[in-house]
Amino acid sequence: MRLLSGSARLAGVTGWPVAHSRSPRLHGVWLNRHDIDGAYLPLPISPADLAHVIPALAKAGFAGLNVTIPHKISVMALCDRIDPRAARIGAVNTLVFTSTGIEGFNTDSYGFLANLRAHGVNPAAGPALILGAGGAARAIAAALQDEGAPVTVCNRTQRNAAALAAALPPGNVLPWEYRSAALGDYALLVNTTSLGMVHHEPLDISLEAANPALAVADIIYAPLETELLKAARARGLTAVEGLGMLLHQAVPGFKAWFGITPVVDDELYHIVSGG
Ligand code: ATR
């Protein structure tokens, strides 16, 4: 382990709670690998404290932060500048502290696209069906639209799907009960719901109607391979696991704070998945 100097670069992840976060481990691997004079810390900040602690960290010399639940929306009010894609998504997960203020970005969309490409999937190959309508669905829908893919949102509560589609026009909405039957019309299926995660209900979907060229992505990474991805692989479809999105979304922040573009590889995957 490298000892810090007085000019070490500092970054971290803030959430409430933050103890479950894999980001300190992930960034720690890269810091070690590049022998960087820097540290990446878990920073639990309560919602009530966020507005005064974030500017204080900027003043204390931090280079920036990752932001996770429940602060991704509320932190936007503390930014001096917000990247246009983050503004469109309506959430910020990466802060960069500069001499001219706090800049907010959303790297979830970048992470999703980079992970697809790492699996040989072209995001613009055709229409995408997104299951779920929460914050992750919104980042992924914006990313796919920016690549030129038509996006359809399919969610248990149709009102939430309609709200997402209205925020990102021209999004389409598919009633939840058609999620299996409509699959033949899509090049990409993305699960952004919590269904299939450990301690959650399974995702009830059949891939029978899938086009043979369908790629199936899940953003869940506990378990590393969900039942959905197992079913996709069993049918010979390309399966894209969620841990890769987490690893790739971390790249732009690390580059901004520590000045090196880190690489996502199998070693990183194994170290982070084992933590
Ligand atoms: P995020 O972290 O992406 O913001 P979230 O707001 O917790 O996540 O949303 C999780 C998604 O999983 C939602 O789309 C939710 O559907 P509703 O809008 O109907 O709540 C979906 N979800 C959670 N439990 C579900 C269930 N039992 N059946 C179907 N969808 C479910």
Tab-separated table of C-alpha atoms and ligand atoms in Angstrom:
chain	number	residue	atom	x	y	z
A	1	MET	CA	0.000	0.000	0.000
A	2	ARG	CA	1.229	3.459	-0.922
A	3	LEU	CA	1.504	6.079	1.844
A	4	LEU	CA	-0.164	9.424	1.100
A	5	SER	CA	1.812	12.623	0.707
A	6	GLY	CA	0.593	16.078	1.732
A	7	SER	CA	-0.597	16.719	-1.812
A	8	ALA	CA	-2.591	13.490	-2.212
A	9	ARG	CA	-5.745	13.725	-4.394
A	10	LEU	CA	-8.961	12.863	-2.554
A	11	ALA	CA	-12.298	11.567	-3.831
A	12	GLY	CA	-15.058	9.365	-2.456
A	13	VAL	CA	-18.639	8.184	-2.634
A	14	THR	CA	-21.457	9.701	-0.672
A	15	GLY	CA	-24.807	8.078	0.056
A	16	TRP	CA	-26.986	7.388	3.073
A	17	PRO	CA	-26.121	4.692	3.938
A	18	VAL	CA	-22.954	4.054	1.946
A	19	ALA	CA	-21.558	0.936	3.633
A	20	HIS	CA	-22.879	-1.338	0.839
A	21	SER	CA	-21.014	0.577	-1.880
A	22	ARG	CA	-18.431	-1.282	-3.953
A	23	SER	CA	-16.953	1.972	-5.280
A	24	PRO	CA	-14.162	2.324	-2.654
A	25	ARG	CA	-12.922	-1.154	-3.561
A	26	LEU	CA	-13.241	-0.472	-7.274
A	27	HIS	CA	-11.385	2.852	-7.208
A	28	GLY	CA	-8.896	1.408	-4.730
A	29	VAL	CA	-7.862	-1.239	-7.285
A	30	TRP	CA	-7.145	1.462	-9.864
A	31	LEU	CA	-5.299	3.686	-7.357
A	32	ASN	CA	-3.034	0.764	-6.445
A	33	ARG	CA	-2.578	-0.328	-10.019
A	34	HIS	CA	-1.375	3.125	-11.089
A	35	ASP	CA	0.490	3.810	-7.830
A	36	ILE	CA	-1.404	7.101	-7.485
A	37	ASP	CA	-0.851	9.461	-4.574
A	38	GLY	CA	-4.566	9.569	-3.732
A	39	ALA	CA	-7.466	8.006	-1.820
A	40	TYR	CA	-11.136	7.219	-2.424
A	41	LEU	CA	-13.289	7.119	0.714
A	42	PRO	CA	-16.815	6.084	1.728
A	43	LEU	CA	-18.531	9.257	2.989
A	44	PRO	CA	-21.920	8.718	4.680
A	45	ILE	CA	-23.722	12.069	4.596
A	46	SER	CA	-27.316	12.350	5.804
A	47	PRO	CA	-29.887	14.130	3.614
A	48	ALA	CA	-30.099	16.902	6.231
A	49	ASP	CA	-26.331	17.501	6.079
A	50	LEU	CA	-25.800	17.247	2.316
A	51	ALA	CA	-26.187	20.941	1.457
A	52	HIS	CA	-23.442	22.099	3.813
A	53	VAL	CA	-21.078	19.098	3.679
A	54	ILE	CA	-20.666	18.916	-0.126
A	55	PRO	CA	-19.454	22.532	-0.542
A	56	ALA	CA	-17.255	22.023	2.534
A	57	LEU	CA	-15.583	18.976	0.947
A	58	ALA	CA	-14.942	21.053	-2.186
A	59	LYS	CA	-13.337	23.709	0.013
A	60	ALA	CA	-11.314	21.057	1.887
A	61	GLY	CA	-9.475	20.120	-1.295
A	62	PHE	CA	-11.432	17.072	-2.495
A	63	ALA	CA	-11.236	16.557	-6.270
A	64	GLY	CA	-14.818	15.283	-6.448
A	65	LEU	CA	-17.306	12.610	-5.443
A	66	ASN	CA	-19.577	9.881	-6.624
A	67	VAL	CA	-23.134	10.312	-5.438
A	68	THR	CA	-25.515	7.476	-4.760
A	69	ILE	CA	-28.941	6.858	-3.201
A	70	PRO	CA	-30.673	8.994	-1.921
A	71	HIS	CA	-28.712	12.045	-3.084
A	72	LYS	CA	-28.648	11.780	-6.900
A	73	ILE	CA	-31.426	14.328	-7.409
A	74	SER	CA	-30.988	16.629	-4.393
A	75	VAL	CA	-27.278	17.149	-5.140
A	76	MET	CA	-28.201	18.895	-8.408
A	77	ALA	CA	-29.183	22.026	-6.465
A	78	LEU	CA	-25.610	22.232	-5.136
A	79	CYS	CA	-23.989	22.202	-8.598
A	80	ASP	CA	-22.753	25.346	-10.335
A	81	ARG	CA	-22.897	23.592	-13.699
A	82	ILE	CA	-24.742	20.447	-14.804
A	83	ASP	CA	-23.780	18.462	-17.877
A	84	PRO	CA	-26.628	18.519	-20.475
A	85	ARG	CA	-27.130	14.737	-20.402
A	86	ALA	CA	-27.305	14.717	-16.596
A	87	ALA	CA	-29.866	17.523	-16.809
A	88	ARG	CA	-31.936	15.494	-19.292
A	89	ILE	CA	-31.738	12.428	-17.043
A	90	GLY	CA	-32.600	14.540	-14.004
A	91	ALA	CA	-29.918	12.981	-11.779
A	92	VAL	CA	-26.221	13.468	-11.015
A	93	ASN	CA	-23.935	10.638	-9.872
A	94	THR	CA	-20.519	12.265	-10.315
A	95	LEU	CA	-19.260	15.611	-8.998
A	96	VAL	CA	-16.057	17.290	-10.101
A	97	PHE	CA	-14.814	20.135	-7.919
A	98	THR	CA	-12.982	22.791	-9.945
A	99	SER	CA	-11.574	26.232	-9.167
A	100	THR	CA	-14.722	27.711	-10.713
A	101	GLY	CA	-17.286	25.586	-8.904
A	102	ILE	CA	-19.017	22.208	-8.611
A	103	GLU	CA	-19.772	20.358	-11.865
A	104	GLY	CA	-22.380	17.566	-12.023
A	105	PHE	CA	-22.374	14.631	-14.435
A	106	ASN	CA	-24.296	11.401	-14.886
A	107	THR	CA	-21.956	8.574	-15.862
A	108	ASP	CA	-24.557	5.770	-15.509
A	109	SER	CA	-25.519	6.267	-19.148
A	110	TYR	CA	-21.873	6.145	-20.254
A	111	GLY	CA	-21.344	3.023	-18.112
A	112	PHE	CA	-24.339	1.262	-19.597
A	113	LEU	CA	-23.253	1.949	-23.184
A	114	ALA	CA	-19.593	1.066	-22.550
A	115	ASN	CA	-20.663	-2.230	-20.961
A	116	LEU	CA	-22.886	-3.075	-23.948
A	117	ARG	CA	-20.012	-2.370	-26.323
A	118	ALA	CA	-17.612	-4.452	-24.224
A	119	HIS	CA	-19.991	-7.365	-24.889
A	120	GLY	CA	-20.028	-6.661	-28.635
A	121	VAL	CA	-23.540	-5.173	-28.558
A	122	ASN	CA	-24.245	-2.141	-30.743
A	123	PRO	CA	-26.619	0.132	-28.759
A	124	ALA	CA	-28.016	1.494	-32.028
A	125	ALA	CA	-28.780	-1.956	-33.479
A	126	GLY	CA	-32.536	-1.433	-33.143
A	127	PRO	CA	-35.456	-0.699	-30.814
A	128	ALA	CA	-34.897	-1.224	-27.091
A	129	LEU	CA	-37.400	-2.425	-24.495
A	130	ILE	CA	-36.668	-1.147	-20.995
A	131	LEU	CA	-38.323	-2.866	-18.045
A	132	GLY	CA	-38.786	-0.444	-15.150
A	133	ALA	CA	-39.200	3.305	-14.887
A	134	GLY	CA	-36.966	4.421	-11.995
A	135	GLY	CA	-33.777	6.481	-12.077
A	136	ALA	CA	-31.668	3.792	-13.731
A	137	ALA	CA	-34.276	3.326	-16.475
A	138	ARG	CA	-34.133	7.041	-17.158
A	139	ALA	CA	-30.345	7.132	-17.514
A	140	ILE	CA	-30.411	4.111	-19.827
A	141	ALA	CA	-33.297	5.445	-21.935
A	142	ALA	CA	-31.460	8.761	-22.439
A	143	ALA	CA	-28.244	6.936	-23.349
A	144	LEU	CA	-29.943	4.717	-25.928
A	145	GLN	CA	-31.852	7.633	-27.436
A	146	ASP	CA	-28.608	9.584	-27.797
A	147	GLU	CA	-27.276	6.613	-29.797
A	148	GLY	CA	-30.345	6.743	-32.041
A	149	ALA	CA	-32.204	3.686	-30.712
A	150	PRO	CA	-35.998	3.982	-30.333
A	151	VAL	CA	-36.909	3.309	-26.692
A	152	THR	CA	-40.036	1.684	-25.234
A	153	VAL	CA	-40.662	1.714	-21.490
A	154	CYS	CA	-42.561	-1.165	-19.872
A	155	ASN	CA	-43.347	-0.885	-16.185
A	156	ARG	CA	-45.726	-2.412	-13.626
A	157	THR	CA	-47.152	1.037	-12.849
A	158	GLN	CA	-47.981	2.409	-16.294
A	159	ARG	CA	-48.233	5.976	-14.956
A	160	ASN	CA	-44.516	5.875	-14.095
A	161	ALA	CA	-43.648	4.528	-17.565
A	162	ALA	CA	-45.701	7.299	-19.169
A	163	ALA	CA	-43.948	9.942	-17.044
A	164	LEU	CA	-40.523	8.656	-18.127
A	165	ALA	CA	-41.570	8.504	-21.793
A	166	ALA	CA	-42.962	12.050	-21.586
A	167	ALA	CA	-39.722	13.327	-20.042
A	168	LEU	CA	-37.660	11.748	-22.835
A	169	PRO	CA	-39.717	12.180	-26.034
A	170	PRO	CA	-40.417	10.315	-28.234
A	171	GLY	CA	-40.450	7.429	-25.732
A	172	ASN	CA	-43.076	4.747	-26.196
A	173	VAL	CA	-44.926	2.819	-23.504
A	174	LEU	CA	-45.821	-0.882	-23.490
A	175	PRO	CA	-48.264	-2.319	-20.930
A	176	TRP	CA	-46.439	-4.568	-18.425
A	177	GLU	CA	-48.467	-7.658	-19.393
A	178	TYR	CA	-47.077	-7.567	-22.988
A	179	ARG	CA	-43.419	-7.741	-21.925
A	180	SER	CA	-43.000	-11.333	-23.154
A	181	ALA	CA	-45.264	-11.341	-26.211
A	182	ALA	CA	-43.752	-8.158	-27.730
A	183	LEU	CA	-40.108	-9.264	-27.540
A	184	GLY	CA	-39.880	-10.148	-31.239
A	185	ASP	CA	-39.999	-6.415	-32.041
A	186	TYR	CA	-36.815	-5.523	-30.147
A	187	ALA	CA	-33.034	-5.712	-30.572
A	188	LEU	CA	-32.309	-5.074	-26.895
A	189	LEU	CA	-34.064	-5.927	-23.613
A	190	VAL	CA	-32.894	-4.196	-20.421
A	191	ASN	CA	-34.087	-5.059	-16.923
A	192	THR	CA	-33.826	-2.044	-14.624
A	193	THR	CA	-36.379	-3.275	-12.075
A	194	SER	CA	-35.348	-4.810	-8.768
A	195	LEU	CA	-36.922	-8.115	-9.868
A	196	GLY	CA	-34.361	-10.924	-9.844
A	197	MET	CA	-32.105	-9.272	-7.254
A	198	VAL	CA	-31.195	-11.256	-4.132
A	199	HIS	CA	-34.007	-11.043	-1.542
A	200	HIS	CA	-36.446	-9.771	-4.212
A	201	GLU	CA	-39.136	-11.461	-6.269
A	202	PRO	CA	-38.053	-13.124	-9.536
A	203	LEU	CA	-38.687	-11.426	-12.879
A	204	ASP	CA	-41.478	-13.283	-14.624
A	205	ILE	CA	-40.742	-13.103	-18.354
A	206	SER	CA	-40.530	-15.584	-21.233
A	207	LEU	CA	-37.930	-15.175	-23.974
A	208	GLU	CA	-39.837	-17.543	-26.320
A	209	ALA	CA	-40.845	-14.757	-28.690
A	210	ALA	CA	-37.367	-13.200	-28.796
A	211	ASN	CA	-35.659	-12.447	-32.062
A	212	PRO	CA	-32.441	-14.584	-32.295
A	213	ALA	CA	-30.430	-11.345	-32.460
A	214	LEU	CA	-31.885	-9.994	-29.184
A	215	ALA	CA	-29.316	-8.839	-26.633
A	216	VAL	CA	-30.423	-9.055	-22.991
A	217	ALA	CA	-28.955	-6.738	-20.345
A	218	ASP	CA	-29.626	-6.716	-16.613
A	219	ILE	CA	-28.391	-3.920	-14.356
A	220	ILE	CA	-28.625	-6.171	-11.283
A	221	TYR	CA	-25.221	-7.462	-10.085
A	222	ALA	CA	-26.278	-9.417	-7.020
A	223	PRO	CA	-26.433	-12.177	-8.183
A	224	LEU	CA	-23.769	-11.619	-10.826
A	225	GLU	CA	-25.803	-13.661	-13.281
A	226	THR	CA	-29.560	-13.253	-12.878
A	227	GLU	CA	-32.127	-15.850	-13.949
A	228	LEU	CA	-32.953	-13.533	-16.866
A	229	LEU	CA	-29.363	-13.644	-18.118
A	230	LYS	CA	-29.191	-17.425	-17.598
A	231	ALA	CA	-32.354	-17.822	-19.678
A	232	ALA	CA	-30.898	-15.575	-22.385
A	233	ARG	CA	-27.661	-17.577	-22.530
A	234	ALA	CA	-29.613	-20.829	-22.632
A	235	ARG	CA	-31.310	-19.576	-25.807
A	236	GLY	CA	-27.999	-18.511	-27.356
A	237	LEU	CA	-28.721	-14.793	-26.907
A	238	THR	CA	-26.056	-12.266	-25.898
A	239	ALA	CA	-26.266	-11.614	-22.150
A	240	VAL	CA	-24.862	-8.424	-20.599
A	241	GLU	CA	-24.353	-8.536	-16.822
A	242	GLY	CA	-24.857	-5.553	-14.534
A	243	LEU	CA	-21.511	-5.440	-12.745
A	244	GLY	CA	-19.868	-4.228	-15.948
A	245	MET	CA	-22.083	-1.124	-15.926
A	246	LEU	CA	-20.941	-0.317	-12.380
A	247	LEU	CA	-17.288	-0.750	-13.376
A	248	HIS	CA	-17.558	1.313	-16.557
A	249	GLN	CA	-19.562	4.159	-14.984
A	250	ALA	CA	-16.621	4.723	-12.629
A	251	VAL	CA	-14.123	5.449	-15.439
A	252	PRO	CA	-14.978	9.124	-16.202
A	253	GLY	CA	-14.917	10.114	-12.511
A	254	PHE	CA	-11.550	8.439	-11.889
A	255	LYS	CA	-10.120	10.190	-14.973
A	256	ALA	CA	-11.440	13.592	-13.833
A	257	TRP	CA	-10.129	13.247	-10.246
A	258	PHE	CA	-6.867	11.358	-10.688
A	259	GLY	CA	-5.886	12.203	-14.293
A	260	ILE	CA	-5.600	8.663	-15.661
A	261	THR	CA	-8.133	6.745	-17.771
A	262	PRO	CA	-8.375	3.380	-15.978
A	263	VAL	CA	-9.127	0.082	-17.688
A	264	VAL	CA	-12.029	-2.256	-16.925
A	265	ASP	CA	-10.729	-5.814	-17.172
A	266	ASP	CA	-11.306	-9.320	-15.800
A	267	GLU	CA	-9.062	-8.743	-12.776
A	268	LEU	CA	-11.142	-5.720	-11.724
A	269	TYR	CA	-14.351	-7.683	-12.322
A	270	HIS	CA	-13.169	-10.508	-10.060
A	271	ILE	CA	-11.883	-8.268	-7.285
A	272	VAL	CA	-15.028	-6.122	-7.166
A	273	SER	CA	-17.442	-9.052	-7.470
A	274	GLY	CA	-15.671	-10.840	-4.624
A	275	GLY	CA	-16.027	-7.891	-2.237
B	1	ATR	P1	-34.199	3.058	-9.304
B	1	ATR	O1	-33.088	2.665	-8.395
B	1	ATR	O2	-33.953	2.613	-10.715
B	1	ATR	O3	-34.615	4.491	-9.196
B	1	ATR	P2	-36.804	2.279	-8.142
B	1	ATR	O4	-37.380	3.620	-8.123
B	1	ATR	O5	-36.719	1.515	-6.883
B	1	ATR	O6	-35.377	2.143	-8.832
B	1	ATR	O7	-37.648	1.478	-9.212
B	1	ATR	C1	-37.541	0.149	-9.337
B	1	ATR	C2	-38.343	-0.330	-10.542
B	1	ATR	O8	-38.675	-1.687	-10.266
B	1	ATR	C3	-39.647	0.420	-10.755
B	1	ATR	O9	-39.839	0.551	-12.136
B	1	ATR	C4	-40.683	-0.513	-10.136
B	1	ATR	O10	-41.973	-0.447	-10.730
B	1	ATR	P3	-43.151	0.555	-10.194
B	1	ATR	O11	-42.901	1.862	-10.892
B	1	ATR	O12	-44.377	-0.108	-10.603
B	1	ATR	O13	-42.967	0.627	-8.705
B	1	ATR	C5	-40.081	-1.856	-10.442
B	1	ATR	N1	-40.582	-2.887	-9.525
B	1	ATR	C6	-40.274	-3.030	-8.221
B	1	ATR	N2	-40.937	-4.098	-7.699
B	1	ATR	C7	-41.665	-4.642	-8.702
B	1	ATR	C8	-42.557	-5.756	-8.817
B	1	ATR	N3	-42.818	-6.563	-7.766
B	1	ATR	N4	-43.127	-6.002	-10.025
B	1	ATR	C9	-42.862	-5.199	-11.093
B	1	ATR	N5	-42.034	-4.134	-11.053
B	1	ATR	C10	-41.438	-3.849	-9.884
